[in-house]
Coordinates of C-alpha atoms and ligand atoms in Angstrom, one line a residue:
X1304 CA 162.9 137.7 61.4
X1305 CA 159.5 138.0 59.7
X1306 CA 156.5 139.4 61.5
X1307 CA 154.9 136.1 62.5
X1308 CA 158.1 134.9 64.1
X1309 CA 158.3 138.3 66.0
X1310 CA 155.4 137.1 68.1
X1311 CA 156.7 133.7 69.2
X1312 CA 156.8 132.8 72.9
X1313 CA 160.2 132.5 74.7
X1314 CA 160.9 130.3 77.7
X1315 CA 163.6 130.7 80.2
X1316 CA 164.4 127.9 82.7
X1317 CA 167.5 129.2 84.3
X1318 CA 166.0 129.7 87.7
X1319 CA 165.1 126.1 88.6
X1320 CA 167.6 126.0 91.6
X1321 CA 169.1 122.7 92.2
X1322 CA 166.6 121.1 90.0
X1323 CA 167.8 123.1 87.0
X1324 CA 170.0 120.6 85.1
X1325 CA 167.5 117.8 85.2
X1326 CA 164.2 119.8 84.9
X1327 CA 165.3 121.7 81.9
X1328 CA 167.0 118.8 80.1
X1329 CA 165.6 118.9 76.5
X1330 CA 166.3 115.3 76.0
X1331 CA 163.7 114.1 78.5
X1332 CA 163.3 110.4 77.7
X1333 CA 159.4 110.3 77.2
X1334 CA 159.1 113.7 75.7
X1335 CA 160.0 112.9 72.1
X1336 CA 157.4 110.2 72.0
X1337 CA 154.7 112.3 73.7
X1338 CA 155.3 115.2 71.2
X1339 CA 155.1 112.8 68.4
X1340 CA 151.8 111.4 69.6
X1341 CA 150.4 115.0 69.7
X1342 CA 151.8 115.7 66.2
X1343 CA 150.3 112.5 64.8
X1344 CA 147.1 113.0 66.8
X1345 CA 147.2 109.5 68.3
X1346 CA 146.4 108.4 71.9
X1347 CA 143.7 109.0 74.5
X1348 CA 141.3 111.8 73.5
X1349 CA 142.6 111.7 69.8
X1350 CA 139.0 112.7 68.7
X1351 CA 139.6 116.2 70.2
X1352 CA 142.6 117.3 68.2
X1353 CA 140.7 119.9 66.1
X1354 CA 142.3 122.8 68.1
X1355 CA 145.5 122.1 66.3
X1356 CA 143.9 123.3 63.0
X1357 CA 142.0 126.2 64.4
X1358 CA 144.7 128.9 63.6
X1359 CA 144.4 128.1 59.9
X1360 CA 140.7 127.4 59.7
X1361 CA 138.8 129.9 57.6
X1362 CA 135.9 129.5 55.1
X1363 CA 132.3 130.5 54.8
X1364 CA 131.6 130.6 58.6
X1365 CA 134.6 132.9 59.2
X1366 CA 133.4 135.3 56.6
X1367 CA 129.8 135.1 58.1
X1368 CA 131.3 135.9 61.5
X1369 CA 133.1 139.0 60.3
X1370 CA 129.9 140.1 58.5
X1371 CA 127.6 139.7 61.5
X1372 CA 130.3 141.3 63.8
X1373 CA 130.4 144.3 61.4
X1374 CA 126.6 144.8 61.6
X1375 CA 126.5 144.5 65.4
X1376 CA 129.3 146.9 65.8
X1377 CA 127.3 149.5 64.1
X1378 CA 124.0 148.6 65.6
X1379 CA 124.5 148.0 69.3
X1380 CA 126.1 149.6 72.4
X1381 CA 126.5 146.4 74.4
X1382 CA 127.3 142.9 73.6
X1383 CA 126.5 140.4 76.4
X1384 CA 128.5 137.2 76.1
X1385 CA 126.7 134.4 77.9
X1386 CA 128.9 131.4 78.7
X1387 CA 131.0 129.6 81.3
X1388 CA 134.4 127.9 81.5
X1389 CA 135.9 127.3 78.1
X1390 CA 132.8 129.1 76.5
X1391 CA 133.9 132.4 78.2
X1392 CA 137.3 132.5 79.8
X1393 CA 139.4 132.9 76.5
X1394 CA 137.3 135.7 75.2
X1395 CA 137.4 137.6 78.5
X1396 CA 141.1 136.9 78.8
X1397 CA 142.0 138.5 75.4
X1398 CA 139.5 141.4 75.9
X1399 CA 140.9 142.3 79.3
X1400 CA 144.4 142.1 78.0
X1401 CA 143.6 144.3 75.0
X1402 CA 141.4 146.8 77.0
X1403 CA 144.0 149.7 76.8
X1404 CA 144.1 149.4 73.0
X1405 CA 140.4 148.9 72.6
X1406 CA 139.6 152.0 74.8
X1407 CA 140.3 154.4 71.9
X1408 CA 138.0 152.5 69.4
X1409 CA 134.2 152.9 68.8
X1410 CA 132.2 149.7 69.1
X1411 CA 130.2 147.9 71.6
X1412 CA 131.1 147.3 75.2
X1413 CA 131.2 143.6 76.0
X1414 CA 129.6 142.4 79.2
X1415 CA 129.7 138.8 80.5
X1416 CA 126.9 136.7 82.0
X1417 CA 126.2 133.0 82.5
X1418 CA 129.4 132.3 84.5
X1419 CA 127.8 132.6 87.9
X1420 CA 124.6 132.5 89.8
X1421 CA 124.7 135.7 91.8
X1422 CA 121.1 137.1 91.8
X1423 CA 122.0 140.8 92.4
X1424 CA 124.4 140.8 89.5
X1425 CA 121.6 139.6 87.1
X1426 CA 119.2 142.3 88.5
X1427 CA 121.8 145.0 87.8
X1428 CA 122.6 143.7 84.4
X1429 CA 119.0 143.6 83.4
X1430 CA 118.2 147.0 84.9
X1431 CA 121.2 148.6 83.2
X1432 CA 120.3 147.2 79.8
X1433 CA 117.0 148.9 79.9
X1434 CA 116.7 151.4 77.0
X1435 CA 119.9 150.5 75.4
X1436 CA 120.8 148.8 72.0
X1437 CA 122.2 145.4 73.0
X1438 CA 122.9 142.0 71.5
X1439 CA 123.5 138.7 73.1
X1440 CA 125.9 136.0 72.1
X1441 CA 125.0 132.8 73.9
X1442 CA 127.8 130.2 73.8
X1443 CA 127.5 126.6 75.1
X1444 CA 128.9 123.6 73.4
X1445 CA 126.6 121.2 75.1
X1446 CA 123.8 123.6 75.0
X1447 CA 122.6 122.4 78.4
X1448 CA 124.8 124.0 81.0
X1449 CA 122.7 125.4 83.8
X1450 CA 124.3 128.8 84.4
X1451 CA 124.5 130.0 80.7
X1452 CA 121.0 128.5 79.9
X1453 CA 119.5 130.4 82.8
X1454 CA 121.2 133.7 82.1
X1455 CA 120.1 133.3 78.4
X1456 CA 116.5 132.8 79.4
X1457 CA 116.6 136.0 81.4
X1458 CA 118.3 138.0 78.7
X1459 CA 116.1 136.6 75.9
X1460 CA 113.0 137.8 77.9
X1461 CA 114.6 141.2 78.4
X1462 CA 115.3 141.6 74.6
X1463 CA 111.8 140.5 73.7
X1464 CA 110.4 142.9 76.2
X1465 CA 112.5 145.8 74.9
X1466 CA 112.4 145.1 71.2
X1467 CA 109.6 142.7 70.5
X1468 CA 110.1 139.0 69.5
X1469 CA 111.0 139.7 65.9
X1470 CA 113.7 142.2 66.4
X1471 CA 115.0 140.4 69.4
X1472 CA 115.8 137.4 67.2
X1473 CA 118.1 139.6 65.1
X1474 CA 120.0 140.5 68.2
X1475 CA 120.8 137.0 69.4
X1476 CA 123.6 134.9 68.1
X1477 CA 124.0 131.4 69.3
X1478 CA 127.4 129.5 69.3
X1479 CA 126.9 125.9 70.0
X1480 CA 127.1 122.2 68.6
X1481 CA 126.4 121.7 65.0
X1482 CA 123.4 119.5 65.7
X1483 CA 122.9 118.5 69.3
X1484 CA 121.7 120.2 72.5
X1485 CA 118.8 122.3 73.7
X1486 CA 120.4 125.5 72.5
X1487 CA 120.8 124.2 68.9
X1488 CA 117.1 123.3 68.9
X1489 CA 116.1 126.7 70.4
X1490 CA 118.3 128.5 67.9
X1491 CA 116.8 126.8 64.9
X1492 CA 113.3 127.2 66.1
X1493 CA 113.8 130.9 66.6
X1494 CA 115.9 131.4 63.5
X1495 CA 119.0 132.9 65.3
X1496 CA 122.3 133.4 63.5
X1497 CA 124.4 130.5 64.7
X1498 CA 128.1 129.6 64.7
X1499 CA 129.4 126.1 65.5
X1500 CA 131.7 124.8 68.3
X1501 CA 133.5 122.2 66.3
X1502 CA 132.9 118.6 67.5
X1503 CA 136.7 117.9 67.7
X1504 CA 137.4 120.9 69.9
X1505 CA 137.0 120.8 73.7
X1506 CA 135.7 123.8 75.6
X1507 CA 139.0 125.0 77.1
X1508 CA 140.7 124.6 73.7
X1509 CA 138.0 126.6 71.8
X1510 CA 139.2 130.3 72.1
X1511 CA 140.4 130.2 68.5
X1512 CA 137.0 128.8 67.2
X1513 CA 133.9 130.9 66.9
X1514 CA 133.5 130.7 70.7
X1515 CA 136.2 133.4 71.0
X1516 CA 136.6 134.8 67.5
X1517 CA 133.0 136.1 67.1
X1518 CA 132.6 138.1 70.4
X1519 CA 136.2 139.3 69.9
X1520 CA 135.4 140.5 66.4
X1521 CA 132.4 142.4 67.6
X1522 CA 134.6 144.1 70.3
X1523 CA 137.0 145.2 67.6
X1524 CA 140.0 142.8 68.3
X1525 CA 142.0 141.9 65.2
X1526 CA 141.1 138.3 65.0
X1527 CA 143.2 137.7 61.9
X1528 CA 146.1 139.0 63.8
X1529 CA 145.2 136.5 66.8
X1530 CA 145.1 133.6 64.3
X1531 CA 148.3 134.6 62.6
X1532 CA 150.2 134.6 65.9
X1533 CA 148.7 131.2 66.9
X1534 CA 149.5 129.8 63.5
X1535 CA 153.2 130.8 63.8
X1536 CA 153.3 129.0 67.3
X1537 CA 151.4 126.0 65.7
X1538 CA 154.0 125.8 62.8
X1539 CA 156.8 125.8 65.4
X1540 CA 155.1 123.1 67.5
X1541 CA 154.5 121.0 64.4
X1542 CA 157.9 121.0 63.0
X1543 CA 160.6 122.2 65.6
X1544 CA 163.1 119.9 67.2
X1545 CA 162.2 119.6 70.9
X1546 CA 165.2 121.8 72.0
X1547 CA 163.7 124.6 69.8
X1548 CA 160.2 124.1 71.0
X1549 CA 159.5 126.1 74.2
X1550 CA 156.0 124.5 74.7
X1551 CA 157.5 120.9 75.0
X1552 CA 160.4 122.3 77.2
X1553 CA 157.9 124.0 79.5
X1554 CA 155.7 120.9 79.7
X1555 CA 158.8 118.7 80.5
X1556 CA 160.1 121.1 83.1
X1557 CA 156.8 121.3 85.0
X1558 CA 156.4 117.5 84.8
X1559 CA 159.9 116.9 86.2
X1560 CA 159.2 119.4 89.0
X1561 CA 155.9 117.6 89.7
X1562 CA 157.8 114.3 89.9
X1563 CA 160.2 115.8 92.4
X1564 CA 157.3 116.8 94.8
X1565 CA 156.0 120.0 93.6
X1566 CA 152.3 120.1 94.0
X1567 CA 151.3 123.7 92.9
X1568 CA 152.3 125.7 89.8
X1569 CA 151.8 129.5 90.5
X1570 CA 151.3 131.7 87.5
X1571 CA 152.9 135.0 88.4
X1572 CA 152.7 138.1 86.2
X1573 CA 153.7 141.8 86.7
X1574 CA 151.0 142.7 84.1
X1575 CA 147.6 142.8 85.8
X1576 CA 146.1 143.1 82.4
X1577 CA 146.9 139.5 82.0
X1578 CA 145.0 138.3 85.1
X1579 CA 142.1 136.9 83.1
X1580 CA 144.7 135.0 81.0
X1581 CA 145.8 133.4 84.1
X1582 CA 142.2 132.3 84.8
X1583 CA 141.9 130.9 81.3
X1584 CA 145.3 129.1 81.9
X1585 CA 144.0 127.7 85.2
X1586 CA 141.0 126.1 83.5
X1587 CA 143.3 124.8 80.6
X1588 CA 145.8 123.0 83.1
X1589 CA 143.3 122.2 85.9
X1590 CA 140.8 120.4 83.6
X1591 CA 143.5 118.9 81.4
X1592 CA 145.6 117.3 84.2
X1593 CA 143.5 117.2 87.4
X1594 CA 142.6 113.5 87.0
X1595 CA 143.3 110.2 88.8
X1596 CA 144.2 112.1 92.0
X1597 CA 147.1 113.8 90.4
X1598 CA 148.3 116.8 88.5
X1599 CA 149.8 120.2 89.6
X1600 CA 147.3 122.6 91.2
X1601 CA 147.3 125.7 88.9
X1602 CA 147.2 128.9 91.0
X1603 CA 147.9 132.5 90.1
X1604 CA 149.1 135.8 91.6
X1605 CA 149.2 139.3 90.3
X1606 CA 152.4 141.2 91.0
X1607 CA 153.3 143.5 92.5
X1608 CA 150.1 143.8 94.5
X1609 CA 150.2 140.2 95.6
X1610 CA 153.8 140.5 96.9
X1611 CA 152.0 142.4 99.7
X1612 CA 149.7 139.5 100.5
X1613 CA 151.0 136.2 99.0
X1614 CA 154.5 137.3 98.9
X1615 CA 155.2 136.2 102.4
X1616 CA 154.0 132.6 101.6
X1617 CA 155.8 132.5 98.3
X1618 CA 159.2 133.4 100.0
X1619 CA 158.9 131.4 103.2
X1620 CA 155.8 129.1 103.1
X1621 CA 155.8 125.4 102.4
X1622 CA 158.2 124.5 99.6
X1623 CA 155.7 122.6 97.3
X1624 CA 155.4 124.9 94.4
X1625 CA 157.0 126.1 91.3
X1626 CA 156.4 129.6 89.8
X1627 CA 156.0 130.4 86.2
X1628 CA 156.5 134.2 85.5
X1629 CA 154.6 135.4 82.4
X1630 CA 156.4 138.4 81.1
X1631 CA 156.0 140.9 78.3
X1632 CA 159.2 141.9 76.4
X1633 CA 157.8 145.0 74.9
X1634 CA 154.9 146.4 77.1
X1635 CA 152.7 149.1 76.0
X1636 CA 154.3 152.5 76.7
X1637 CA 153.7 154.4 80.1
X1638 CA 155.1 157.2 82.1
X1639 CA 158.5 157.9 83.4
X1640 CA 159.7 159.3 86.7
X1641 CA 160.6 163.0 86.6
X1642 CA 163.0 164.6 89.1
X1643 CA 161.6 167.2 91.4
X1644 CA 163.7 169.9 93.1
X1645 CA 162.8 169.0 96.7
X1646 CA 162.8 165.3 96.3
X1647 CA 160.6 165.1 99.4
X1648 CA 159.4 161.5 98.6
X1649 CA 163.1 160.4 98.0
X1650 CA 162.4 159.1 94.6
X1651 CA 164.8 161.2 92.5
X1652 CA 167.1 158.3 92.3
X1653 CA 164.7 156.9 89.9
X1654 CA 164.4 160.0 87.7
X1655 CA 164.5 159.3 84.1
X1656 CA 163.5 155.6 84.5
X1657 CA 160.2 154.4 83.1
X1658 CA 157.5 152.5 85.0
X1659 CA 158.2 149.6 82.6
X1660 CA 161.9 149.6 83.4
X1661 CA 161.1 149.6 87.1
X1662 CA 158.5 146.8 86.6
X1663 CA 161.1 144.7 84.9
X1664 CA 163.6 145.2 87.7
X1665 CA 160.8 144.1 90.1
X1666 CA 160.4 140.8 88.3
X1667 CA 164.2 140.2 88.3
X1668 CA 164.3 140.9 92.1
X1669 CA 161.3 138.6 92.9
X1670 CA 162.4 135.7 90.6
X1671 CA 165.8 135.8 92.1
X1672 CA 164.5 136.0 95.8
X1673 CA 162.0 133.2 95.2
X1674 CA 164.7 131.0 93.7
X1675 CA 166.9 131.7 96.6
X1676 CA 163.9 131.0 98.9
X1677 CA 163.4 127.5 97.3
X1678 CA 160.8 128.2 94.7
X1679 CA 162.1 127.0 91.4
X1680 CA 160.8 129.4 88.6
X1681 CA 160.6 129.7 84.9
X1682 CA 159.7 132.7 82.6
X1683 CA 157.4 132.6 79.7
X1684 CA 157.8 135.7 77.6
X1685 CA 155.4 137.1 75.1
X1686 CA 156.7 139.8 72.9
X1687 CA 153.8 142.2 73.0
X1688 CA 150.3 142.5 74.4
X1689 CA 148.7 142.4 71.0
X1690 CA 146.5 139.9 69.2
X1691 CA 149.4 138.1 67.5
X1692 CA 151.3 137.6 70.6
X1693 CA 148.3 136.6 72.6
X1694 CA 147.3 134.1 69.9
X1695 CA 150.8 132.8 70.1
X1696 CA 150.7 132.5 73.9
X1697 CA 147.4 130.7 74.0
X1698 CA 148.4 128.2 71.4
X1699 CA 151.7 127.7 73.3
X1700 CA 149.9 126.9 76.4
X1701 CA 147.3 124.6 74.7
X1702 CA 150.1 122.6 73.1
X1703 CA 152.0 122.4 76.4
X1704 CA 148.8 121.2 78.3
X1705 CA 148.5 118.4 75.6
X1706 CA 152.1 117.4 76.0
X1707 CA 152.0 117.8 79.8
X1708 CA 148.8 115.8 80.2
X1709 CA 150.3 113.0 78.0
X1710 CA 153.5 113.0 80.2
X1711 CA 151.3 112.5 83.2
X1712 CA 149.5 109.7 81.5
X1713 CA 146.0 111.2 81.6
X1714 CA 143.6 112.1 78.7
X1715 CA 144.2 115.8 78.5
X1716 CA 141.0 116.4 76.5
X1717 CA 138.2 115.2 78.7
X1718 CA 136.7 116.6 81.9
X1719 CA 134.7 113.9 83.6
X1720 CA 134.8 115.8 87.0
X1721 CA 133.0 118.8 85.6
X1722 CA 130.3 116.6 84.2
X1723 CA 129.8 115.1 87.7
X1724 CA 128.8 118.4 89.2
X1725 CA 126.6 119.3 86.3
X1726 CA 124.7 116.0 86.6
X1727 CA 124.3 116.5 90.4
X1728 CA 122.9 120.0 90.0
X1729 CA 120.4 118.8 87.4
X1730 CA 119.3 116.0 89.9
X1731 CA 119.0 118.5 92.8
X1732 CA 117.1 121.0 90.9
X1733 CA 114.7 118.3 89.7
X1734 CA 115.5 118.4 85.9
X1735 CA 113.3 115.9 84.2
X1736 CA 115.2 112.7 83.2
X1737 CA 118.3 113.7 85.4
Ligands
PA5_1806 O1 136.0 122.6 79.5 C1 134.8 122.3 79.5 O2 134.3 121.6 78.7 C2 134.0 123.0 80.5 O3 134.5 123.7 81.4 C3 133.1 123.7 79.7 O4 133.8 124.7 79.0 C4 132.0 124.5 80.6 O5 131.4 123.6 81.5 C5 130.9 125.0 79.7 O6 130.3 124.0 78.9 P1 129.3 124.3 77.7 O7 130.1 125.1 76.7 O8 128.8 123.0 77.3 O9 128.1 125.1 78.3

């Protein structure tokens, strides 16, 4: 097995209870046609298939990103990433997952803004940046979303106040549409370094574009590794038979469970460092499928802590959900239990076992109990928490969302509901022309 294959995602569907034989059937009658429509880039939303190419897209802009990231890594202590939804969640997901590995590296600390409107949080951010060396990466595909636009206005003023207008311009990088929107106009007027959110890539599918790659490179994440892992998963999705294609099998299983009355899909992981990946996943599936009064509601829990809050509901509450465990085959190393002579806490029976081993047993125990309690569950396993495996995981879910949305009969690539709130907010705030 070569290195790129070592990071491919595995899917296990052997805990679907009574639904198993049908839900996991690889020969689902519509699946082949749907997968072909994604491979051939046909059907509703076909103008948004650019994400399929991102794992292998390089060129001048990629080199410029690496160069600019290198400069900022040596010049600044903080990078503030300003964005919301698809313009922020993927970056945060990978950074949170990679935090233990990045801890040991020099380089800027990444902070996030523009994904909320809490006043005190902005005050603290601006106060804490005083006197520091900071850069801002403002990311907005439309260039007009209220939350990031507002946060950027505050941060731009702060940078100009601290450094003067000329130097502030060298500390601002804008990632936006190639030609449209207020942010593009502003960036060109001010002469910022800019990167492009490709026209053919929607926000929630953009993590492997400059939207995610640039801030991740500034943080010191191996973005080549991320893309290599995604490319391996992309190759499999482009060429494998359905039976050998976990992304399609996952999409089919959740679709069948939805057809059988499940209303909620719960992402459950025993790795809290993946919590923000679950937030990214919620946007991916929520925005791709929550249309025409349908779609599974994507929810998430973080175990084992949530076994002591949501565990009761999961075991005995209303039976309208499936659970998708997201497991890590080879977690980063941690401590083991040592025997003590008195054994006052009664834990000597665990002596010699690692926390990783105990965590795995906990997953087994919960998955079995939940299946017995009437919650069909599957397990998606990533080999490691590292850039190639995370790249592979994200491409896996993107492909699955495209296939799954198509099975549901909706356009998986638009988000008219999100636009509705944005337009209303403009109107209520009195934006001219709204
Ligand atoms: O998926 C989407 O398109 C949205 O959730 C966007 O990511 C979010 O609204 C941010 O939009 P923009 O990047 O245009 O500021």
